[in-house]
Amino acid sequence: MAYAAVNSLIQTLELFQRTYPAMINGQVAEMVDSLHANAEYFQRILENTSQQVYEKIKDLEGGMRAAVQHAEDLLESNIVGILRERYNQQKEKNNGAKWTIQDEARVLLQDLPQAIDKIDAMRKDLAKVIESSTSNVNANAYGTSTSQDHYVKPGDSSSPKRDSTVLLQEATVGLDNALTDITNRLLGSAFEREVIPILGMGGCGKTTLAKKAQDDLSIMSRFDIQVWVTISQEYHLREVLLSLVCSVAGNKFQDMSDDQLMEKAYRALKGRKYLIVIDDVWSTKIWDVMARILPNDNNGSRIILTTRLKDVAEYVNSDIPPHEMMPLSLDDSWKLLCDKLLSEDHTCPSELEEIGKKIVGKCQGLPLAILVVAGHLSKVGMTKESWAICS
């Protein structure tokens, strides 16, 4: 099904952007932007197209699926190649030429431009069919506007980001102690509004931990309202405000000014015991805005804030140290890989354990990196020879 393939590519791209932000520049940034824009275009087509129009485009669905899957396979394979080279560089620190960001970009871009050309061609074919099939539908409904002009539907930004909720929904390996710490802080007796920062590098499981804490039954019964807002490095304040207001007061306020939206959110939360998760915060500026919106009624309200920046974590709560995420141990990394690859007893053939641990060791304890590798390994044979290629 094309829809599943498109969603999978979007998740992989978002995972890559969050795990390896230093690589997102120049040609790599252009590639990621192009793939992401086309994938979201396909997604909107498949989600919003009427049955009448879908009958016209369904003959293209197979080509769409094949093009998208090929691009994702290449991306995953190239990331594995980069991880392998990083590991080799660490082993041979003083031998050979230094491995640079430019070298990593060259490996990442290998064969991808041709795959992107195929996706671009598929998008053009799709647009032609839609244009000829409907004359009374606003083109923006099919995503022909730029991503900056596209309005995020209510709920899109008020849910955990797709890469974490889908790829990491089962990945709770190594999180037990962290989850206990966060839930204890959420359930604390203090009436003062408390901010609980979760600090860690990209891909370490901050979002997963916040989601698990929010979904805990003891937490769900403790608060009158729970809201999730994702910020990201490049955010649009209006989209953040709209997602918050839509979550607490409905979705009929698109015509309000930013100041009116802030006032609406404040009034909707006033007097209620709330739990707000503010995910992926990169600056203190957006926190200053959110802090004005979220009332402090001394009723035990709580805010979880995830960030990879220590200065942000300390700024939002200078009284209590942030919860700092630690990389997974080698044993936990191996367990996560097995959990992802094997759906039943999670036991990997003994002959693969040595080489498998060598592979996950290159992931530096980052759950998202391990899941990227697991996705690649799931497409090759469960043999020592196949895994050796990835090591």
Short mmCIF file of C-alpha atoms in Angstrom, two decimals:
data_model
loop_
_atom_site.label_atom_id
_atom_site.label_comp_id
_atom_site.label_asym_id
_atom_site.label_seq_id
_atom_site.Cartn_x
_atom_site.Cartn_y
_atom_site.Cartn_z
CA MET A 1 0.00 0.00 0.00
CA ALA A 2 1.45 3.37 -1.02
CA TYR A 3 0.19 5.18 2.08
CA ALA A 4 2.24 2.98 4.44
CA ALA A 5 5.37 3.42 2.29
CA VAL A 6 4.92 7.22 2.23
CA ASN A 7 4.46 7.40 6.01
CA SER A 8 7.52 5.22 6.52
CA LEU A 9 9.67 7.56 4.39
CA ILE A 10 8.43 10.61 6.31
CA GLN A 11 9.29 8.92 9.61
CA THR A 12 12.77 7.98 8.41
CA LEU A 13 13.43 11.52 7.15
CA GLU A 14 12.29 13.09 10.43
CA LEU A 15 14.36 10.59 12.38
CA PHE A 16 17.41 11.48 10.29
CA GLN A 17 16.86 15.21 10.75
CA ARG A 18 16.65 14.89 14.52
CA THR A 19 19.49 12.40 14.93
CA TYR A 20 22.04 13.97 12.58
CA PRO A 21 21.27 17.73 12.47
CA ALA A 22 24.92 18.63 11.75
CA MET A 23 24.63 16.93 8.37
CA ILE A 24 21.57 18.92 7.26
CA ASN A 25 23.16 21.58 5.10
CA GLY A 26 24.00 22.26 1.48
CA GLN A 27 23.08 19.46 -0.91
CA VAL A 28 21.92 17.23 1.93
CA ALA A 29 19.44 19.86 3.12
CA GLU A 30 18.11 20.25 -0.41
CA MET A 31 17.71 16.47 -0.73
CA VAL A 32 15.91 16.14 2.60
CA ASP A 33 13.62 19.09 1.86
CA SER A 34 12.76 17.71 -1.59
CA LEU A 35 12.03 14.20 -0.32
CA HIS A 36 10.02 15.48 2.63
CA ALA A 37 7.96 17.90 0.53
CA ASN A 38 7.14 15.22 -2.05
CA ALA A 39 6.33 12.61 0.60
CA GLU A 40 3.97 15.00 2.39
CA TYR A 41 2.38 15.87 -0.96
CA PHE A 42 1.73 12.15 -1.59
CA GLN A 43 0.42 11.80 1.95
CA ARG A 44 -2.08 14.64 1.54
CA ILE A 45 -3.21 13.23 -1.80
CA LEU A 46 -3.87 9.82 -0.30
CA GLU A 47 -5.56 11.24 2.80
CA ASN A 48 -7.77 13.88 1.22
CA THR A 49 -8.61 12.71 -2.30
CA SER A 50 -12.24 11.87 -2.96
CA GLN A 51 -13.16 8.38 -4.09
CA GLN A 52 -13.92 9.70 -7.56
CA VAL A 53 -10.45 11.20 -7.99
CA TYR A 54 -8.78 8.23 -6.30
CA GLU A 55 -10.16 5.94 -8.99
CA LYS A 56 -8.22 8.06 -11.49
CA ILE A 57 -4.90 7.92 -9.63
CA LYS A 58 -4.92 4.36 -8.29
CA ASP A 59 -3.03 3.10 -11.36
CA LEU A 60 -0.12 5.30 -10.25
CA GLU A 61 -0.15 4.00 -6.69
CA GLY A 62 2.18 1.07 -7.42
CA GLY A 63 4.78 3.35 -9.00
CA MET A 64 4.47 5.78 -6.10
CA ARG A 65 5.07 3.00 -3.59
CA ALA A 66 8.08 1.62 -5.49
CA ALA A 67 9.71 5.05 -5.89
CA VAL A 68 9.23 5.95 -2.22
CA GLN A 69 10.46 2.58 -0.93
CA HIS A 70 13.56 2.76 -3.15
CA ALA A 71 14.44 6.22 -1.79
CA GLU A 72 13.99 5.06 1.81
CA ASP A 73 16.09 1.92 1.22
CA LEU A 74 18.91 4.04 -0.22
CA LEU A 75 18.73 6.52 2.66
CA GLU A 76 18.86 3.77 5.29
CA SER A 77 21.68 1.95 3.50
CA ASN A 78 23.74 5.12 3.21
CA ILE A 79 23.21 5.97 6.90
CA VAL A 80 24.46 2.50 7.81
CA GLY A 81 27.52 3.16 5.65
CA ILE A 82 28.21 6.38 7.54
CA LEU A 83 27.83 4.66 10.93
CA ARG A 84 30.23 1.94 9.79
CA GLU A 85 32.84 4.51 8.72
CA ARG A 86 32.45 6.47 11.97
CA TYR A 87 33.12 3.29 13.90
CA ASN A 88 36.21 2.54 11.82
CA GLN A 89 37.48 6.08 12.38
CA GLN A 90 37.10 5.68 16.15
CA LYS A 91 39.08 2.43 16.04
CA GLU A 92 41.86 3.96 13.95
CA LYS A 93 42.04 7.47 15.40
CA ASN A 94 45.54 8.27 14.23
CA ASN A 95 45.62 6.31 11.00
CA GLY A 96 44.58 7.58 7.58
CA ALA A 97 42.80 10.76 6.52
CA LYS A 98 40.27 12.40 8.83
CA TRP A 99 36.63 11.60 8.08
CA THR A 100 34.74 14.85 7.55
CA ILE A 101 31.15 16.03 7.31
CA GLN A 102 31.74 16.45 3.59
CA ASP A 103 32.74 12.79 3.33
CA GLU A 104 29.56 11.78 5.16
CA ALA A 105 27.46 13.95 2.84
CA ARG A 106 29.08 12.26 -0.17
CA VAL A 107 28.16 8.81 1.18
CA LEU A 108 24.65 9.92 2.08
CA LEU A 109 23.97 11.35 -1.38
CA GLN A 110 25.13 8.24 -3.19
CA ASP A 111 22.45 7.27 -5.78
CA LEU A 112 19.82 9.45 -4.06
CA PRO A 113 19.58 12.19 -6.72
CA GLN A 114 18.35 9.62 -9.27
CA ALA A 115 15.78 8.32 -6.77
CA ILE A 116 14.59 11.88 -6.13
CA ASP A 117 14.24 12.45 -9.88
CA LYS A 118 11.90 9.44 -10.07
CA ILE A 119 9.80 10.78 -7.20
CA ASP A 120 9.66 14.24 -8.83
CA ALA A 121 8.45 12.64 -12.06
CA MET A 122 5.81 10.67 -10.15
CA ARG A 123 4.58 13.86 -8.47
CA LYS A 124 4.23 15.58 -11.85
CA ASP A 125 2.30 12.61 -13.27
CA LEU A 126 0.03 12.63 -10.23
CA ALA A 127 -0.59 16.37 -10.49
CA LYS A 128 -1.55 16.03 -14.16
CA VAL A 129 -4.08 13.29 -13.42
CA ILE A 130 -5.62 15.30 -10.58
CA GLU A 131 -5.77 18.47 -12.66
CA SER A 132 -7.54 16.66 -15.46
CA SER A 133 -9.88 14.85 -13.06
CA THR A 134 -11.19 17.79 -11.11
CA SER A 135 -11.85 21.37 -12.08
CA ASN A 136 -13.73 22.55 -9.00
CA VAL A 137 -11.34 21.57 -6.23
CA ASN A 138 -8.96 24.06 -4.71
CA ALA A 139 -5.44 23.02 -5.65
CA ASN A 140 -4.25 23.71 -2.12
CA ALA A 141 -6.39 20.84 -0.86
CA TYR A 142 -4.01 18.55 -2.73
CA GLY A 143 -0.89 20.11 -1.30
CA THR A 144 0.27 22.14 -4.29
CA SER A 145 1.04 25.04 -2.00
CA THR A 146 4.43 25.28 -0.35
CA SER A 147 4.94 23.68 3.03
CA GLN A 148 5.09 27.13 4.62
CA ASP A 149 1.61 27.94 3.32
CA HIS A 150 0.09 24.62 4.28
CA TYR A 151 -2.05 24.89 7.40
CA VAL A 152 -1.46 22.09 9.86
CA LYS A 153 -4.75 20.38 10.61
CA PRO A 154 -5.90 20.59 14.24
CA GLY A 155 -4.15 17.90 16.21
CA ASP A 156 -1.11 17.55 13.94
CA SER A 157 1.17 19.58 16.19
CA SER A 158 -0.60 18.62 19.40
CA SER A 159 0.48 14.99 19.08
CA PRO A 160 3.94 13.53 19.57
CA LYS A 161 6.04 13.74 16.43
CA ARG A 162 5.55 10.80 14.07
CA ASP A 163 9.06 9.36 14.24
CA SER A 164 8.84 8.85 17.99
CA THR A 165 5.27 7.62 18.29
CA VAL A 166 5.55 5.14 15.45
CA LEU A 167 9.16 4.03 15.42
CA LEU A 168 9.65 4.17 19.19
CA GLN A 169 6.26 3.18 20.57
CA GLU A 170 7.65 -0.24 21.54
CA ALA A 171 11.18 0.95 22.28
CA THR A 172 11.07 1.24 26.07
CA VAL A 173 14.32 -0.65 26.63
CA GLY A 174 16.38 1.06 29.33
CA LEU A 175 13.63 3.55 30.27
CA ASP A 176 12.22 1.95 33.43
CA ASN A 177 14.21 4.00 35.95
CA ALA A 178 13.78 7.19 33.95
CA LEU A 179 10.01 6.64 33.72
CA THR A 180 9.80 6.15 37.48
CA ASP A 181 11.70 9.38 38.07
CA ILE A 182 9.47 11.43 35.77
CA THR A 183 6.18 10.00 37.08
CA ASN A 184 7.28 10.63 40.67
CA ARG A 185 7.93 14.26 39.82
CA LEU A 186 4.56 14.54 38.07
CA LEU A 187 2.78 13.07 41.06
CA GLY A 188 4.67 15.16 43.62
CA SER A 189 2.72 16.96 46.34
CA ALA A 190 3.83 20.49 45.44
CA PHE A 191 0.92 22.76 44.43
CA GLU A 192 3.20 25.18 42.59
CA ARG A 193 3.26 24.78 38.81
CA GLU A 194 6.39 22.73 38.09
CA VAL A 195 8.42 22.44 34.91
CA ILE A 196 10.19 19.10 34.41
CA PRO A 197 12.93 19.36 31.77
CA ILE A 198 14.13 16.21 29.99
CA LEU A 199 17.60 16.79 28.54
CA GLY A 200 19.48 14.70 26.00
CA MET A 201 21.02 14.53 22.56
CA GLY A 202 18.91 13.90 19.46
CA GLY A 203 17.61 10.36 19.16
CA CYS A 204 18.16 9.39 22.80
CA GLY A 205 14.47 8.80 23.62
CA LYS A 206 13.33 12.06 25.24
CA THR A 207 10.03 12.14 23.36
CA THR A 208 9.39 8.45 24.05
CA LEU A 209 9.94 8.97 27.78
CA ALA A 210 7.60 11.98 27.85
CA LYS A 211 4.93 10.03 25.96
CA LYS A 212 5.20 7.02 28.26
CA ALA A 213 4.88 9.27 31.30
CA GLN A 214 1.87 11.08 29.85
CA ASP A 215 0.14 7.76 29.06
CA ASP A 216 0.69 6.26 32.51
CA LEU A 217 -2.70 5.49 34.07
CA SER A 218 -1.81 7.15 37.37
CA ILE A 219 -0.89 10.31 35.47
CA MET A 220 -3.97 10.31 33.23
CA SER A 221 -6.28 10.24 36.24
CA ARG A 222 -4.38 13.00 38.05
CA PHE A 223 -4.93 15.87 35.59
CA ASP A 224 -8.04 17.55 34.19
CA ILE A 225 -6.49 18.07 30.76
CA GLN A 226 -3.40 16.89 28.90
CA VAL A 227 -1.93 18.65 25.87
CA TRP A 228 1.07 17.90 23.62
CA VAL A 229 2.79 20.67 21.66
CA THR A 230 5.80 20.05 19.40
CA ILE A 231 8.06 23.06 18.78
CA SER A 232 11.17 21.97 16.75
CA GLN A 233 14.22 24.03 15.83
CA GLU A 234 12.44 26.08 13.18
CA TYR A 235 8.96 26.79 14.47
CA HIS A 236 6.16 29.15 13.47
CA LEU A 237 4.65 30.80 16.54
CA ARG A 238 1.18 30.98 15.02
CA GLU A 239 1.13 27.23 14.30
CA VAL A 240 2.22 26.54 17.88
CA LEU A 241 -0.53 28.81 19.23
CA LEU A 242 -3.17 27.30 16.95
CA SER A 243 -2.26 23.75 17.93
CA LEU A 244 -2.45 24.65 21.62
CA VAL A 245 -5.79 26.47 21.30
CA CYS A 246 -7.26 23.67 19.14
CA SER A 247 -6.32 21.17 21.85
CA VAL A 248 -7.91 23.07 24.71
CA ALA A 249 -10.77 25.05 23.13
CA GLY A 250 -11.64 23.62 19.71
CA ASN A 251 -10.64 24.61 16.19
CA LYS A 252 -12.75 27.66 15.32
CA PHE A 253 -10.21 30.35 16.05
CA GLN A 254 -8.06 30.53 12.92
CA ASP A 255 -9.09 34.15 12.33
CA MET A 256 -7.83 35.35 15.70
CA SER A 257 -4.62 37.34 16.07
CA ASP A 258 -1.67 35.83 17.94
CA ASP A 259 -2.46 37.92 21.04
CA GLN A 260 -6.08 36.74 20.95
CA LEU A 261 -4.95 33.12 20.63
CA MET A 262 -2.69 33.50 23.66
CA GLU A 263 -5.55 35.00 25.66
CA LYS A 264 -7.90 32.22 24.54
CA ALA A 265 -5.45 29.50 25.57
CA TYR A 266 -4.85 31.15 28.95
CA ARG A 267 -8.56 31.42 29.71
CA ALA A 268 -9.23 27.85 28.58
CA LEU A 269 -6.56 26.53 30.99
CA LYS A 270 -7.29 28.90 33.88
CA GLY A 271 -8.42 27.01 36.97
CA ARG A 272 -7.79 23.58 35.43
CA LYS A 273 -5.12 21.15 36.60
CA TYR A 274 -3.21 20.53 33.40
CA LEU A 275 -0.28 18.51 32.11
CA ILE A 276 1.38 20.13 29.09
CA VAL A 277 4.20 18.42 27.19
CA ILE A 278 6.30 20.88 25.18
CA ASP A 279 8.48 18.74 22.95
CA ASP A 280 11.75 19.57 21.17
CA VAL A 281 12.47 23.10 22.44
CA TRP A 282 15.55 24.82 21.01
CA SER A 283 15.34 28.34 22.43
CA THR A 284 14.39 30.17 25.58
CA LYS A 285 12.36 32.65 23.53
CA ILE A 286 9.51 30.22 22.80
CA TRP A 287 9.47 29.17 26.45
CA ASP A 288 9.01 32.80 27.50
CA VAL A 289 5.90 32.90 25.29
CA MET A 290 4.54 29.59 26.58
CA ALA A 291 5.19 30.54 30.20
CA ARG A 292 2.89 33.57 29.82
CA ILE A 293 0.13 31.41 28.35
CA LEU A 294 0.18 28.65 30.99
CA PRO A 295 -1.47 29.88 34.21
CA ASN A 296 0.02 29.14 37.62
CA ASP A 297 -2.99 28.54 39.86
CA ASN A 298 -1.15 26.57 42.57
CA ASN A 299 -3.26 23.51 41.79
CA GLY A 300 -0.51 20.99 40.98
CA SER A 301 -0.26 21.61 37.23
CA ARG A 302 2.84 20.21 35.54
CA ILE A 303 4.84 20.89 32.37
CA ILE A 304 7.23 18.41 30.75
CA LEU A 305 9.71 20.09 28.40
CA THR A 306 12.17 18.14 26.22
CA THR A 307 15.31 19.73 24.82
CA ARG A 308 18.80 18.80 23.71
CA LEU A 309 20.24 22.11 25.02
CA LYS A 310 21.44 22.34 28.61
CA ASP A 311 21.03 26.12 28.81
CA VAL A 312 17.35 25.77 27.83
CA ALA A 313 16.77 23.03 30.43
CA GLU A 314 18.35 25.12 33.17
CA TYR A 315 16.52 28.29 32.07
CA VAL A 316 13.01 26.79 32.33
CA ASN A 317 13.68 25.44 35.84
CA SER A 318 16.77 26.66 37.66
CA ASP A 319 15.70 25.14 41.00
CA ILE A 320 15.81 21.44 40.10
CA PRO A 321 18.33 19.69 37.81
CA PRO A 322 16.84 18.37 34.54
CA HIS A 323 16.36 14.69 33.99
CA GLU A 324 19.33 13.88 31.76
CA MET A 325 18.97 10.98 29.31
CA MET A 326 21.89 8.59 29.14
CA PRO A 327 22.87 6.46 26.11
CA LEU A 328 21.76 2.83 26.19
CA SER A 329 24.28 0.28 27.36
CA LEU A 330 25.57 -2.22 24.81
CA ASP A 331 23.31 -4.92 26.29
CA ASP A 332 20.23 -2.68 26.14
CA SER A 333 21.16 -1.60 22.60
CA TRP A 334 21.36 -5.26 21.57
CA LYS A 335 18.03 -6.02 23.27
CA LEU A 336 16.36 -3.12 21.44
CA LEU A 337 17.69 -4.35 18.10
CA CYS A 338 16.38 -7.87 18.81
CA ASP A 339 13.01 -6.52 19.96
CA LYS A 340 12.64 -4.58 16.73
CA LEU A 341 13.79 -7.37 14.41
CA LEU A 342 12.09 -10.34 16.05
CA SER A 343 8.37 -10.14 16.74
CA GLU A 344 7.91 -13.32 18.79
CA ASP A 345 10.47 -14.54 21.36
CA HIS A 346 12.98 -11.71 20.69
CA THR A 347 15.80 -14.27 20.63
CA CYS A 348 18.40 -13.73 17.95
CA PRO A 349 20.35 -16.69 16.51
CA SER A 350 23.50 -17.12 18.61
CA GLU A 351 25.79 -16.90 15.58
CA LEU A 352 24.56 -13.34 14.95
CA GLU A 353 25.11 -12.02 18.47
CA GLU A 354 28.80 -11.07 18.12
CA ILE A 355 28.41 -9.26 14.81
CA GLY A 356 25.05 -7.80 15.92
CA LYS A 357 26.59 -6.23 19.01
CA LYS A 358 29.38 -4.87 16.84
CA ILE A 359 26.76 -3.21 14.62
CA VAL A 360 24.74 -1.66 17.47
CA GLY A 361 27.94 -0.53 19.15
CA LYS A 362 28.35 1.94 16.30
CA CYS A 363 25.00 3.53 17.19
CA GLN A 364 26.48 5.02 20.38
CA GLY A 365 23.49 4.02 22.50
CA LEU A 366 20.97 6.13 20.54
CA PRO A 367 17.61 4.33 20.18
CA LEU A 368 16.67 6.09 16.94
CA ALA A 369 19.99 5.17 15.32
CA ILE A 370 19.47 1.55 16.41
CA LEU A 371 16.00 1.51 14.87
CA VAL A 372 17.32 2.87 11.58
CA VAL A 373 19.85 0.04 11.51
CA ALA A 374 17.15 -2.46 12.50
CA GLY A 375 14.99 -1.26 9.63
CA HIS A 376 17.86 -1.87 7.23
CA LEU A 377 18.68 -5.30 8.69
CA SER A 378 15.04 -6.35 8.41
CA LYS A 379 15.38 -6.10 4.64
CA VAL A 380 18.39 -8.42 4.39
CA GLY A 381 18.75 -12.06 5.34
CA MET A 382 19.17 -13.18 8.96
CA THR A 383 22.61 -14.57 8.17
CA LYS A 384 26.11 -13.74 9.31
CA GLU A 385 27.12 -12.96 5.74
CA SER A 386 24.28 -10.48 5.24
CA TRP A 387 24.95 -8.72 8.53
CA ALA A 388 28.67 -8.57 7.83
CA ILE A 389 27.95 -6.22 4.93
CA CYS A 390 26.37 -3.79 7.40
CA SER A 391 29.19 -4.03 9.92
#
